[in-house]
């Protein structure tokens, strides 16, 4: 049913959104990944999921009109937090995971910028 | 280490791809990009406007409709209630005899911790949110909650929260968290099980969820009221939810911060609450500054439910409506000034102690005002003893006992003797089960016809009430006796002289369990095959002029034929306002 | 409004009666369990092993099942009774 239609779910059904669950998963997985020592891949995966869902839900609900701008904001925030952790505390590995994810997300935002403005 | 990292990386990659794939199936990403030629989604939206929700499971996983989310909260709360109930039944079985017979002390402690946290955070708060989500928009004439997506996020934070809180039982080889619901330091720092970290994370998530829900309720009640619903005509349940949400807004972020500090102490070597370098008592202050408001967070909306439902079956309006609202607000404010009555025995300054005793006694006054108004409403009323009404009456009765025992505890000399005995356990169970639980049951029966379009089985509902009433009074009175007798709380074993009272409590607990089974069975079976209600006013509220907005909405629903969609109840669309 | 009125009152009076009865029962059992029926196994509220005594103002009484039951009935009966009288009074004023 859903697959056959041209539009996305949230275009067809004003009372549905696919984003809440991915967003929650992203938040939970990144919290676990950062809290427990030695499972940084989990932290990175969760953070990527979190960033993607935040961007998606902002765009879907109309709080942002592009994808690249919220992506840049989220990425910059992660990078800043991670950088602070890395420099100011002894949690360097965790800081690296957070900051590294931030850099990746910022890079993605650049790609999105190029795509959305038709340069790609 | 390196290879396990690799495995984790691959797993995370698979997860991300799976999520992206399912999102791509559901959602057309191109409809977001300004350049996409599929764009203009807004224009096409209206064409599909008649079809409100996707079908099957996808509907429940993607819904942002307040009624669906209310049902999700309710189902979640019921599952948590069953888990917490089974945990305590095991404990009560162990307590049927003095020695260790069935389960050992560490399993007992794990079950006790799980029971307390589950009932307060995973059953109580979400079950209240279930009623708030489903009925507040209907009661105040709103289309939906102010922030539907945040509403969905708030709900979906709960299932992972529960898995984390229960992780000690779900993960083989991990010791359960055995900190009790108060998580007192230094014990909660020294116990090394990762289940404790996960429980703290899970609690943190449920706290974020409750805070998001509170913001949503406040925004909804302030900004989404229908044109005909001014502040003076706001119903009592919405008033209590508004006050409760205000309390949540102050209390839960504080719990969140305290939990993070505890996590830091456990994992990052900080010393906020450690014995050396920190202050374990600081934890108690932070915890109870949250913890006492939390008990009113749990009791105010059920009081609102009783204030809403009890007059409906007394055939007259709530007596002294204004005073009930004022006392709600008064309780809300005062509840932040009593937390140290949980700490009378910790050696805090006696002058401080006395002032907390004074405020704790003062808070009994607005509670008494409410009881006064409920009973006065009944006194000259024409009562119809339906299941919701019976549970409301049971609420009042149990609340009186719980409140009076609480006043005794608030008196310092009495508390010095009874603190940390079963008396305290008896006191708060009269309120959390005998009152809060009863009001929530009243709500489920009262709105059952509206939500399901069917009627519950009356005989089972009444049996539920009477068994629950007798069971709870047996159990919790026995706990009061145990407390007077000096039985300390939180032990898996006890001296032989306490056996009789413990056996009474265990017997009562089984009555409660049976009554709860009747409730679950009734809800499930009646939802599927109960008799269809043939009127929009199954309680004859029109007769006494008490038809509230929610029932008027229901009437409109029944009048507008909606094509039967998969398993769904009719939807109000954009039309109801 | 004569006949229907009575039912609300009847339920409230039943609630009152059962509350008083439960307090009496509570006191009675308290006497057995905690004060050992005047001497059996006992909790920390009892000093020594003999009979214990309590007092309310000028009245001193032995802590045994009957006296404690009586204490429960009288104290809760008075407390809730005063509340009930206030309710009756308020109802008469408001609904007159
Ligand atoms: C209205 C709803 C109420 C609820 C839900 C409630 C709940 C609770 C809970 C859960 C505890 C136990 C905390 C623990 O684990 O140690 C407790 C203890 C206590 N409650 Fe209540 N209570 C309520 C009303 C009252 C009232 C009206 C008073 C007195 C004015 C009161 C006074 C106390 C005191 C002093 C304690 C501490 C006892 C101790 O640990 O020594 N409570 N209550
Ligand atoms: Cu308290």
GROMACS .gro file of C-alpha atoms in nm, chain B residues 97-503:
model
  407
  217UNK     CA    1   0.771  -1.740   5.573
  218UNK     CA    2   1.052  -1.590   5.784
  219UNK     CA    3   1.357  -1.760   5.636
  220UNK     CA    4   1.494  -1.757   5.283
  221UNK     CA    5   1.274  -2.011   5.111
  222UNK     CA    6   1.211  -1.919   4.751
  223UNK     CA    7   1.440  -1.641   4.635
  224UNK     CA    8   1.764  -1.516   4.782
  225UNK     CA    9   1.825  -1.171   4.921
  226UNK     CA   10   1.997  -1.034   4.614
  227UNK     CA   11   1.717  -1.137   4.379
  228UNK     CA   12   1.475  -0.996   4.634
  229UNK     CA   13   1.656  -0.664   4.633
  230UNK     CA   14   1.664  -0.659   4.255
  231UNK     CA   15   1.293  -0.728   4.232
  232UNK     CA   16   1.218  -0.463   4.492
  233UNK     CA   17   1.417  -0.201   4.303
  234UNK     CA   18   1.249  -0.296   3.979
  235UNK     CA   19   0.904  -0.295   4.138
  236UNK     CA   20   0.939   0.053   4.284
  237UNK     CA   21   1.089   0.219   3.980
  238UNK     CA   22   0.857   0.040   3.741
  239UNK     CA   23   0.542   0.135   3.928
  240UNK     CA   24   0.636   0.500   3.973
  241UNK     CA   25   0.811   0.583   3.648
  242UNK     CA   26   0.695   0.325   3.396
  243UNK     CA   27   0.338   0.268   3.511
  244UNK     CA   28   0.219   0.571   3.711
  245UNK     CA   29   0.351   0.862   3.510
  246UNK     CA   30   0.279   0.704   3.166
  247UNK     CA   31  -0.070   0.587   3.265
  248UNK     CA   32  -0.155   0.942   3.366
  249UNK     CA   33  -0.010   1.065   3.036
  250UNK     CA   34  -0.237   0.816   2.859
  251UNK     CA   35  -0.545   0.989   2.996
  252UNK     CA   36  -0.396   1.332   2.940
  253UNK     CA   37  -0.312   1.263   2.579
  254UNK     CA   38  -0.637   1.106   2.482
  255UNK     CA   39  -0.879   1.327   2.670
  256UNK     CA   40  -0.729   1.670   2.734
  257UNK     CA   41  -0.755   1.776   2.368
  258UNK     CA   42  -1.112   1.645   2.362
  259UNK     CA   43  -1.202   1.813   2.691
  260UNK     CA   44  -1.066   2.151   2.590
  261UNK     CA   45  -1.184   2.137   2.230
  262UNK     CA   46  -0.841   2.118   2.065
  263UNK     CA   47  -0.761   1.938   1.741
  264UNK     CA   48  -0.457   1.772   1.884
  265UNK     CA   49  -0.173   1.839   2.124
  266UNK     CA   50   0.029   2.154   2.054
  267UNK     CA   51   0.336   1.956   1.939
  268UNK     CA   52   0.227   1.622   1.791
  269UNK     CA   53   0.576   1.507   1.689
  270UNK     CA   54   0.724   1.587   2.028
  271UNK     CA   55   0.435   1.392   2.170
  272UNK     CA   56   0.535   1.087   1.969
  273UNK     CA   57   0.901   1.127   2.062
  274UNK     CA   58   0.808   1.153   2.430
  275UNK     CA   59   0.623   0.825   2.410
  276UNK     CA   60   0.886   0.635   2.214
  277UNK     CA   61   1.152   0.729   2.468
  278UNK     CA   62   0.970   0.507   2.715
  279UNK     CA   63   1.015   0.157   2.572
  280UNK     CA   64   1.395   0.186   2.553
  281UNK     CA   65   1.379   0.342   2.899
  282UNK     CA   66   1.199   0.035   3.030
  283UNK     CA   67   1.442  -0.205   2.862
  284UNK     CA   68   1.731  -0.021   3.025
  285UNK     CA   69   1.566  -0.012   3.367
  286UNK     CA   70   1.494  -0.385   3.346
  287UNK     CA   71   1.829  -0.470   3.184
  288UNK     CA   72   1.959  -0.654   3.490
  289UNK     CA   73   1.680  -0.907   3.441
  290UNK     CA   74   1.701  -0.919   3.063
  291UNK     CA   75   2.076  -0.958   3.015
  292UNK     CA   76   2.221  -1.291   3.123
  293UNK     CA   77   2.529  -1.258   3.340
  294UNK     CA   78   2.461  -0.902   3.452
  295UNK     CA   79   2.374  -0.853   3.817
  296UNK     CA   80   2.045  -0.672   3.876
  297UNK     CA   81   2.038  -0.318   4.011
  298UNK     CA   82   1.977  -0.342   4.385
  299UNK     CA   83   1.971   0.017   4.495
  300UNK     CA   84   1.599   0.051   4.575
  301UNK     CA   85   1.410   0.328   4.400
  302UNK     CA   86   1.582   0.596   4.610
  303UNK     CA   87   1.929   0.501   4.479
  304UNK     CA   88   2.092   0.626   4.797
  305UNK     CA   89   2.461   0.698   4.783
  306UNK     CA   90   2.722   0.574   4.862
  307UNK     CA   91   2.568   0.229   4.796
  308UNK     CA   92   2.460   0.324   4.445
  309UNK     CA   93   2.815   0.437   4.366
  310UNK     CA   94   2.982   0.133   4.514
  311UNK     CA   95   2.770  -0.138   4.352
  312UNK     CA   96   2.953  -0.213   4.031
  313UNK     CA   97   2.692  -0.379   3.813
  314UNK     CA   98   2.650  -0.213   3.472
  315UNK     CA   99   2.277  -0.274   3.520
  316UNK     CA  100   2.282   0.026   3.753
  317UNK     CA  101   2.432   0.249   3.486
  318UNK     CA  102   2.173   0.129   3.241
  319UNK     CA  103   1.896   0.183   3.493
  320UNK     CA  104   2.016   0.539   3.550
  321UNK     CA  105   2.022   0.597   3.175
  322UNK     CA  106   1.675   0.450   3.143
  323UNK     CA  107   1.546   0.673   3.421
  324UNK     CA  108   1.707   0.966   3.251
  325UNK     CA  109   1.522   0.883   2.930
  326UNK     CA  110   1.186   0.851   3.106
  327UNK     CA  111   1.258   1.185   3.272
  328UNK     CA  112   1.323   1.348   2.935
  329UNK     CA  113   1.002   1.190   2.815
  330UNK     CA  114   0.799   1.323   3.108
  331UNK     CA  115   0.946   1.671   3.064
  332UNK     CA  116   0.862   1.676   2.692
  333UNK     CA  117   0.511   1.562   2.774
  334UNK     CA  118   0.475   1.834   3.037
  335UNK     CA  119   0.585   2.107   2.797
  336UNK     CA  120   0.332   1.974   2.552
  337UNK     CA  121   0.045   1.971   2.803
  338UNK     CA  122   0.122   2.324   2.919
  339UNK     CA  123   0.141   2.456   2.563
  340UNK     CA  124  -0.176   2.270   2.468
  341UNK     CA  125  -0.382   2.392   2.760
  342UNK     CA  126  -0.261   2.749   2.720
  343UNK     CA  127  -0.286   2.785   2.344
  344UNK     CA  128  -0.511   2.519   2.194
  345UNK     CA  129  -0.832   2.564   2.388
  346UNK     CA  130  -1.145   2.592   2.176
  347UNK     CA  131  -1.324   2.924   2.149
  348UNK     CA  132  -1.586   2.825   2.402
  349UNK     CA  133  -1.336   2.704   2.664
  350UNK     CA  134  -1.213   2.998   2.870
  351UNK     CA  135  -1.015   2.966   3.191
  352UNK     CA  136  -1.328   2.973   3.408
  353UNK     CA  137  -1.480   2.683   3.217
  354UNK     CA  138  -1.163   2.473   3.207
  355UNK     CA  139  -1.243   2.131   3.346
  356UNK     CA  140  -1.088   2.004   3.669
  357UNK     CA  141  -0.883   1.727   3.510
  358UNK     CA  142  -0.712   1.977   3.281
  359UNK     CA  143  -0.638   2.198   3.582
  360UNK     CA  144  -0.468   1.912   3.763
  361UNK     CA  145  -0.272   1.811   3.453
  362UNK     CA  146  -0.161   2.171   3.410
  363UNK     CA  147  -0.042   2.187   3.770
  364UNK     CA  148   0.122   1.848   3.742
  365UNK     CA  149   0.303   1.953   3.427
  366UNK     CA  150   0.433   2.259   3.608
  367UNK     CA  151   0.566   2.036   3.886
  368UNK     CA  152   0.727   1.805   3.629
  369UNK     CA  153   0.896   2.102   3.467
  370UNK     CA  154   1.071   2.187   3.792
  371UNK     CA  155   1.124   1.840   3.935
  372UNK     CA  156   1.231   1.614   3.649
  373UNK     CA  157   1.516   1.820   3.506
  374UNK     CA  158   1.657   1.825   3.856
  375UNK     CA  159   1.635   1.447   3.878
  376UNK     CA  160   1.802   1.432   3.537
  377UNK     CA  161   2.094   1.640   3.656
  378UNK     CA  162   2.130   1.441   3.976
  379UNK     CA  163   2.128   1.117   3.776
  380UNK     CA  164   2.401   1.252   3.549
  381UNK     CA  165   2.607   1.347   3.853
  382UNK     CA  166   2.563   0.996   3.987
  383UNK     CA  167   2.665   0.849   3.652
  384UNK     CA  168   2.972   1.071   3.654
  385UNK     CA  169   3.058   0.954   4.005
  386UNK     CA  170   3.024   0.595   3.891
  387UNK     CA  171   3.207   0.617   3.559
  388UNK     CA  172   3.420   0.928   3.542
  389UNK     CA  173   3.572   0.948   3.887
  390UNK     CA  174   3.394   1.260   4.010
  391UNK     CA  175   3.316   1.287   4.381
  392UNK     CA  176   2.981   1.464   4.416
  393UNK     CA  177   2.828   1.202   4.642
  394UNK     CA  178   3.123   0.994   4.757
  395UNK     CA  179   3.206   0.957   5.123
  396UNK     CA  180   3.556   1.088   5.074
  397UNK     CA  181   3.552   1.426   4.907
  398UNK     CA  182   3.180   1.444   4.850
  399UNK     CA  183   2.857   1.428   5.045
  400UNK     CA  184   2.621   1.130   5.033
  401UNK     CA  185   2.352   1.342   5.201
  402UNK     CA  186   2.363   1.580   4.905
  403UNK     CA  187   2.214   1.298   4.700
  404UNK     CA  188   1.926   1.266   4.944
  405UNK     CA  189   1.853   1.637   4.922
  406UNK     CA  190   1.858   1.635   4.543
  407UNK     CA  191   1.663   1.313   4.521
  408UNK     CA  192   1.386   1.418   4.758
  409UNK     CA  193   1.366   1.768   4.620
  410UNK     CA  194   1.254   1.580   4.313
  411UNK     CA  195   1.100   1.286   4.499
  412UNK     CA  196   0.838   1.454   4.706
  413UNK     CA  197   0.701   1.663   4.419
  414UNK     CA  198   0.702   1.337   4.225
  415UNK     CA  199   0.447   1.187   4.464
  416UNK     CA  200   0.220   1.484   4.398
  417UNK     CA  201   0.295   1.458   4.027
  418UNK     CA  202   0.147   1.113   4.062
  419UNK     CA  203  -0.150   1.204   4.279
  420UNK     CA  204  -0.278   1.533   4.136
  421UNK     CA  205  -0.413   1.406   3.801
  422UNK     CA  206  -0.585   1.108   3.967
  423UNK     CA  207  -0.743   1.358   4.205
  424UNK     CA  208  -0.855   1.541   3.892
  425UNK     CA  209  -1.002   1.222   3.750
  426UNK     CA  210  -1.198   1.165   4.070
  427UNK     CA  211  -1.313   1.527   4.076
  428UNK     CA  212  -1.431   1.484   3.719
  429UNK     CA  213  -1.594   1.143   3.744
  430UNK     CA  214  -1.742   1.137   4.094
  431UNK     CA  215  -1.993   1.421   4.031
  432UNK     CA  216  -2.108   1.252   3.710
  433UNK     CA  217  -2.246   0.963   3.911
  434UNK     CA  218  -2.363   1.177   4.200
  435UNK     CA  219  -2.601   1.356   3.968
  436UNK     CA  220  -2.471   1.700   4.060
  437UNK     CA  221  -2.183   1.935   3.994
  438UNK     CA  222  -1.863   1.913   4.194
  439UNK     CA  223  -1.915   2.096   4.522
  440UNK     CA  224  -1.690   2.401   4.556
  441UNK     CA  225  -1.517   2.367   4.219
  442UNK     CA  226  -1.313   2.681   4.277
  443UNK     CA  227  -1.176   2.554   4.604
  444UNK     CA  228  -1.075   2.228   4.446
  445UNK     CA  229  -0.877   2.424   4.187
  446UNK     CA  230  -0.721   2.647   4.452
  447UNK     CA  231  -0.621   2.351   4.664
  448UNK     CA  232  -0.466   2.189   4.357
  449UNK     CA  233  -0.253   2.497   4.302
  450UNK     CA  234  -0.170   2.520   4.672
  451UNK     CA  235  -0.054   2.159   4.680
  452UNK     CA  236   0.155   2.228   4.371
  453UNK     CA  237   0.340   2.513   4.538
  454UNK     CA  238   0.374   2.358   4.884
  455UNK     CA  239   0.499   2.027   4.753
  456UNK     CA  240   0.840   2.179   4.690
  457UNK     CA  241   0.875   2.278   5.055
  458UNK     CA  242   0.847   1.944   5.230
  459UNK     CA  243   1.120   1.721   5.089
  460UNK     CA  244   1.325   1.695   5.407
  461UNK     CA  245   1.045   1.507   5.586
  462UNK     CA  246   1.207   1.207   5.419
  463UNK     CA  247   1.532   1.297   5.594
  464UNK     CA  248   1.431   1.356   5.955
  465UNK     CA  249   1.665   1.080   6.072
  466UNK     CA  250   1.972   1.186   5.876
  467UNK     CA  251   2.098   1.430   6.135
  468UNK     CA  252   2.001   1.751   5.960
  469UNK     CA  253   1.971   2.069   6.164
  470UNK     CA  254   1.676   2.042   6.410
  471UNK     CA  255   1.552   2.391   6.324
  472UNK     CA  256   1.534   2.293   5.959
  473UNK     CA  257   1.357   1.977   6.062
  474UNK     CA  258   1.092   2.169   6.250
  475UNK     CA  259   1.019   2.397   5.957
  476UNK     CA  260   0.980   2.102   5.723
  477UNK     CA  261   0.745   1.943   5.972
  478UNK     CA  262   0.535   2.259   5.974
  479UNK     CA  263   0.503   2.274   5.595
  480UNK     CA  264   0.430   1.901   5.579
  481UNK     CA  265   0.143   1.943   5.820
  482UNK     CA  266   0.023   2.247   5.625
  483UNK     CA  267   0.004   2.053   5.300
  484UNK     CA  268  -0.254   1.827   5.458
  485UNK     CA  269  -0.500   2.118   5.461
  486UNK     CA  270  -0.557   2.152   5.085
  487UNK     CA  271  -0.576   1.772   5.063
  488UNK     CA  272  -0.843   1.774   5.332
  489UNK     CA  273  -1.031   2.046   5.144
  490UNK     CA  274  -1.053   1.816   4.846
  491UNK     CA  275  -1.180   1.524   5.050
  492UNK     CA  276  -1.436   1.755   5.206
  493UNK     CA  277  -1.559   1.864   4.862
  494UNK     CA  278  -1.584   1.511   4.725
  495UNK     CA  279  -1.787   1.386   5.018
  496UNK     CA  280  -2.007   1.693   5.021
  497UNK     CA  281  -2.075   1.633   4.653
  498UNK     CA  282  -2.193   1.285   4.739
  499UNK     CA  283  -2.389   1.376   5.050
  500UNK     CA  284  -2.690   1.532   4.880
  501UNK     CA  285  -2.638   1.341   4.557
  502UNK     CA  286  -2.823   1.063   4.388
  503UNK     CA  287  -2.552   0.806   4.347
  504UNK     CA  288  -2.525   0.552   4.070
  505UNK     CA  289  -2.280   0.286   4.183
  506UNK     CA  290  -2.121   0.203   3.849
  507UNK     CA  291  -1.767   0.065   3.834
  508UNK     CA  292  -1.605   0.407   3.779
  509UNK     CA  293  -1.803   0.547   4.074
  510UNK     CA  294  -1.708   0.257   4.301
  511UNK     CA  295  -1.343   0.317   4.226
  512UNK     CA  296  -1.385   0.688   4.300
  513UNK     CA  297  -1.540   0.609   4.636
  514UNK     CA  298  -1.259   0.362   4.703
  515UNK     CA  299  -1.013   0.636   4.616
  516UNK     CA  300  -1.161   0.870   4.875
  517UNK     CA  301  -1.166   0.600   5.143
  518UNK     CA  302  -0.808   0.488   5.084
  519UNK     CA  303  -0.683   0.842   5.044
  520UNK     CA  304  -0.812   0.928   5.391
  521UNK     CA  305  -0.615   0.641   5.547
  522UNK     CA  306  -0.306   0.722   5.344
  523UNK     CA  307  -0.327   1.089   5.430
  524UNK     CA  308  -0.378   1.036   5.803
  525UNK     CA  309  -0.088   0.793   5.825
  526UNK     CA  310   0.119   1.050   5.636
  527UNK     CA  311   0.041   1.321   5.887
  528UNK     CA  312   0.172   1.098   6.164
  529UNK     CA  313   0.493   1.047   5.972
  530UNK     CA  314   0.528   1.421   5.927
  531UNK     CA  315   0.546   1.458   6.306
  532UNK     CA  316   0.916   1.432   6.388
  533UNK     CA  317   0.891   1.229   6.712
  534UNK     CA  318   0.668   0.971   6.544
  535UNK     CA  319   0.885   0.955   6.234
  536UNK     CA  320   1.199   0.892   6.439
  537UNK     CA  321   1.037   0.566   6.550
  538UNK     CA  322   0.860   0.463   6.233
  539UNK     CA  323   1.106   0.575   5.967
  540UNK     CA  324   1.231   0.288   5.750
  541UNK     CA  325   0.973   0.049   5.888
  542UNK     CA  326   0.685  -0.116   5.708
  543UNK     CA  327   0.464   0.162   5.842
  544UNK     CA  328   0.605   0.390   5.572
  545UNK     CA  329   0.545   0.121   5.312
  546UNK     CA  330   0.186   0.088   5.429
  547UNK     CA  331   0.137   0.465   5.424
  548UNK     CA  332   0.243   0.523   5.071
  549UNK     CA  333   0.082   0.214   4.928
  550UNK     CA  334  -0.255   0.328   5.056
  551UNK     CA  335  -0.198   0.627   4.835
  552UNK     CA  336  -0.012   0.493   4.535
  553UNK     CA  337  -0.224   0.182   4.491
  554UNK     CA  338  -0.534   0.247   4.700
  555UNK     CA  339  -0.588   0.597   4.568
  556UNK     CA  340  -0.383   0.661   4.252
  557UNK     CA  341  -0.435   0.312   4.115
  558UNK     CA  342  -0.806   0.321   4.191
  559UNK     CA  343  -0.854   0.655   4.018
  560UNK     CA  344  -0.675   0.527   3.710
  561UNK     CA  345  -0.898   0.220   3.707
  562UNK     CA  346  -1.200   0.450   3.740
  563UNK     CA  347  -1.076   0.636   3.434
  564UNK     CA  348  -1.036   0.320   3.228
  565UNK     CA  349  -1.393   0.212   3.302
  566UNK     CA  350  -1.541   0.558   3.262
  567UNK     CA  351  -1.401   0.618   2.914
  568UNK     CA  352  -1.403   0.258   2.797
  569UNK     CA  353  -1.725   0.307   2.593
  570UNK     CA  354  -1.585   0.617   2.424
  571UNK     CA  355  -1.250   0.468   2.330
  572UNK     CA  356  -1.371   0.128   2.218
  573UNK     CA  357  -1.734   0.188   2.128
  574UNK     CA  358  -1.816  -0.109   2.351
  575UNK     CA  359  -1.913  -0.172   2.712
  576UNK     CA  360  -1.699  -0.355   2.965
  577UNK     CA  361  -1.830  -0.654   3.158
  578UNK     CA  362  -2.001  -0.506   3.457
  579UNK     CA  363  -1.971  -0.809   3.685
  580UNK     CA  364  -1.598  -0.844   3.634
  581UNK     CA  365  -1.551  -0.472   3.690
  582UNK     CA  366  -1.736  -0.483   4.021
  583UNK     CA  367  -1.549  -0.795   4.129
  584UNK     CA  368  -1.228  -0.612   4.040
  585UNK     CA  369  -1.329  -0.330   4.271
  586UNK     CA  370  -1.430  -0.535   4.573
  587UNK     CA  371  -1.136  -0.774   4.552
  588UNK     CA  372  -0.900  -0.481   4.505
  589UNK     CA  373  -1.047  -0.294   4.799
  590UNK     CA  374  -1.036  -0.586   5.039
  591UNK     CA  375  -0.696  -0.698   4.912
  592UNK     CA  376  -0.536  -0.358   4.941
  593UNK     CA  377  -0.668  -0.295   5.289
  594UNK     CA  378  -0.556  -0.636   5.410
  595UNK     CA  379  -0.209  -0.591   5.267
  596UNK     CA  380  -0.148  -0.235   5.369
  597UNK     CA  381  -0.308  -0.252   5.714
  598UNK     CA  382  -0.088  -0.552   5.781
  599UNK     CA  383   0.209  -0.339   5.679
  600UNK     CA  384   0.106  -0.071   5.928
  601UNK     CA  385   0.097  -0.337   6.202
  602UNK     CA  386   0.437  -0.461   6.096
  603UNK     CA  387   0.569  -0.109   6.116
  604UNK     CA  388   0.435  -0.052   6.467
  605UNK     CA  389   0.591  -0.383   6.557
  606UNK     CA  390   0.930  -0.260   6.438
  607UNK     CA  391   0.971  -0.461   6.119
  608UNK     CA  392   1.224  -0.275   5.903
  609UNK     CA  393   1.149  -0.236   5.534
  610UNK     CA  394   1.353  -0.382   5.245
  611UNK     CA  395   1.443  -0.723   5.390
  612UNK     CA  396   1.390  -1.066   5.238
  613UNK     CA  397   1.385  -1.234   5.579
  614UNK     CA  398   1.245  -1.150   5.921
  615UNK     CA  399   1.203  -1.266   6.279
  616UNK     CA  400   0.937  -1.533   6.336
  617UNK     CA  401   0.713  -1.302   6.540
  618UNK     CA  402   0.629  -1.105   6.226
  619UNK     CA  403   0.507  -1.409   6.034
  620UNK     CA  404   0.132  -1.366   6.086
  621UNK     CA  405   0.117  -1.009   5.964
  622UNK     CA  406   0.339  -1.092   5.668
  623UNK     CA  407   0.111  -1.377   5.575
   0.00000   0.00000   0.00000
